[in-house]
């Protein structure tokens, strides 16, 4: 909704600039849009007072916009300021003077009415709809138009665990950040293809298949596939590590060689090994699905590296024909030369025995996705450890004349930092299921201890949602590139800024509406929302579209989460002082609408970050 006011300010200012002769009528075509981009919404602070200006423009930004200091001319500034006070047609905006900023304020009642009726009319679309056709200032200070979605398809690849290896914290981060990015795009009207790209191919599967013949147990596999495959995986890896240490990897009977041989067989279509591998894959996916369900995560498709084993081979042949792929005479590996003026460098695409690599399969997969989905953008949500992998992917795609890869923008790879110390309290190896179980158990215990949660009928389900919300929010509240330390205490705290805290604020708003004894009508007198605690809440709701826009620029979920914390705090504060029960009808109506809208926005934000909003807890 702030976008609406920014637009209003821009129209007004553009009119004044034309009237004063500073801008020629002919230059005015995109003027409003560009001006709207430099209007900033002021954050709500403790000191905020009702009649403070809510918006401002920094002169510096204006100068940048016009490439000159149009306000160097003091008389112009005065003219603009004075013309405003004499202009009855725009009397809802006042321009304050300040040496650094132009400041604008609307009549608070007009803001309250516009914002709250928009929430009521637009429902879950609120914040997303006014986002369209807006502009933003890029990192370079330039103006960028945010393109309307118009049926555009976006591919977001996230989660992408490796079957037979544990789903670690990095995969969890990828899963929840990728889900957030997808939700954001979907909210804005894009068609989103969510891909889970399983790590299900490569030498380690040769090793695992060979290892399973030695250490595996069919019964255990059926019982808990992930756990058992992991046990085998650990054993064979230990064995090969020992072989490496003892310089025995060249021995034909070594586990290392068996693994290599088995994978070569698999790449050449060995039926038995492929059947075994299929079983590992199937059972692992079934396990993962259970976990995704708990996390509220879904995918359009499950792809995997194995899908590209063949086409990656063909790709190598094509690259060889076109002369892009060269062979290192000494080692026999195949590579593409990606040197530029400054650096000489090579990207390896095949091993000396001709088998493909992770990157080769990614190249093949990228081409296939472009062909299948003809996407407008693609994002790979993968930890920062793979930064150079995705850099290489982009560069080699460019060499292959897949030009889209070079124009896809800075967020081709959406990276993130590491989670430190995520383990169950017993400190065992991390299996995601154990983390979720533990969060659920702690929440259940806390719910039983607090009196407020007496009337929840399905305690287990609610505790699970709370546990998941807490884990998600703890993760998403940090800038994604930062490493963070996992803490059970912070994560499951009812009072501090946590997922439980947000859920609690939401459930409270819900129960307030059910128990206040007032039914919302269309007769709202917005002048009853001009108390400080009410109006701050209105302003916070007004900012929601700005927050969505900002997080779309940076793909930073923390922008949304921090916003929700502030919304919840303002809501709790308002809840304490703005009573509904026992108040005159018009006051009660206005307040009820305010809380109703707060709940709508809180729910919308919770869903965006991947939490199912709870009505009761
Ligand atoms: N399975 C990989 C891993 O766990 C992540 C895959 C990332 N996606 C990709 N297209 N390479 O390391």
PDB file of C-alpha atoms and ligand atoms in Angstrom, residues 157 159-162 168 171 197-199 305 358 362 369 380-383 386 389-390 393, ligand 1:
ATOM      1  CA  UNK A 157      15.608 -25.398  -7.638  1.00  0.00           C
ATOM      2  CA  UNK A 159      16.413 -28.741  -1.261  1.00  0.00           C
ATOM      3  CA  UNK A 160      18.236 -31.203  -3.553  1.00  0.00           C
ATOM      4  CA  UNK A 161      19.535 -33.647  -0.957  1.00  0.00           C
ATOM      5  CA  UNK A 162      21.708 -36.610  -1.819  1.00  0.00           C
ATOM      6  CA  UNK A 168      21.959 -31.887   6.565  1.00  0.00           C
ATOM      7  CA  UNK A 171      19.734 -28.873   2.693  1.00  0.00           C
ATOM      8  CA  UNK A 197      17.158 -32.053  -7.881  1.00  0.00           C
ATOM      9  CA  UNK A 198      18.265 -35.143  -6.052  1.00  0.00           C
ATOM     10  CA  UNK A 199      21.894 -36.091  -5.814  1.00  0.00           C
ATOM     11  CA  UNK A 305      21.278 -36.150 -11.489  1.00  0.00           C
ATOM     12  CA  UNK A 358      28.475 -33.181 -11.259  1.00  0.00           C
ATOM     13  CA  UNK A 362      24.169 -29.706 -14.301  1.00  0.00           C
ATOM     14  CA  UNK A 369      14.997 -27.090 -18.129  1.00  0.00           C
ATOM     15  CA  UNK A 380      19.596 -22.404  -7.752  1.00  0.00           C
ATOM     16  CA  UNK A 381      19.240 -22.209  -3.988  1.00  0.00           C
ATOM     17  CA  UNK A 382      22.394 -23.911  -2.769  1.00  0.00           C
ATOM     18  CA  UNK A 383      24.920 -23.196  -0.023  1.00  0.00           C
ATOM     19  CA  UNK A 386      29.130 -24.273  -4.220  1.00  0.00           C
ATOM     20  CA  UNK A 389      30.407 -24.479  -9.152  1.00  0.00           C
ATOM     21  CA  UNK A 390      27.517 -22.194 -10.139  1.00  0.00           C
ATOM     22  CA  UNK A 393      27.966 -23.506 -14.713  1.00  0.00           C
TER      23      UNK A 393
HETATM   24  N1  LIG B   1      22.868 -32.556  -4.196  1.00  0.00           N
HETATM   25  C1  LIG B   1      23.795 -31.472  -4.075  1.00  0.00           C
HETATM   26  C2  LIG B   1      24.463 -31.479  -2.683  1.00  0.00           C
HETATM   27  O1  LIG B   1      23.883 -31.915  -1.750  1.00  0.00           O
HETATM   28  C3  LIG B   1      23.149 -30.140  -4.273  1.00  0.00           C
HETATM   29  C4  LIG B   1      22.570 -29.923  -5.638  1.00  0.00           C
HETATM   30  C5  LIG B   1      22.476 -28.507  -6.006  1.00  0.00           C
HETATM   31  N2  LIG B   1      21.896 -28.282  -7.257  1.00  0.00           N
HETATM   32  C6  LIG B   1      22.522 -28.375  -8.427  1.00  0.00           C
HETATM   33  N3  LIG B   1      21.838 -28.121  -9.525  1.00  0.00           N
HETATM   34  N4  LIG B   1      23.769 -28.671  -8.516  1.00  0.00           N
HETATM   35  O2  LIG B   1      25.560 -31.017  -2.568  1.00  0.00           O
END
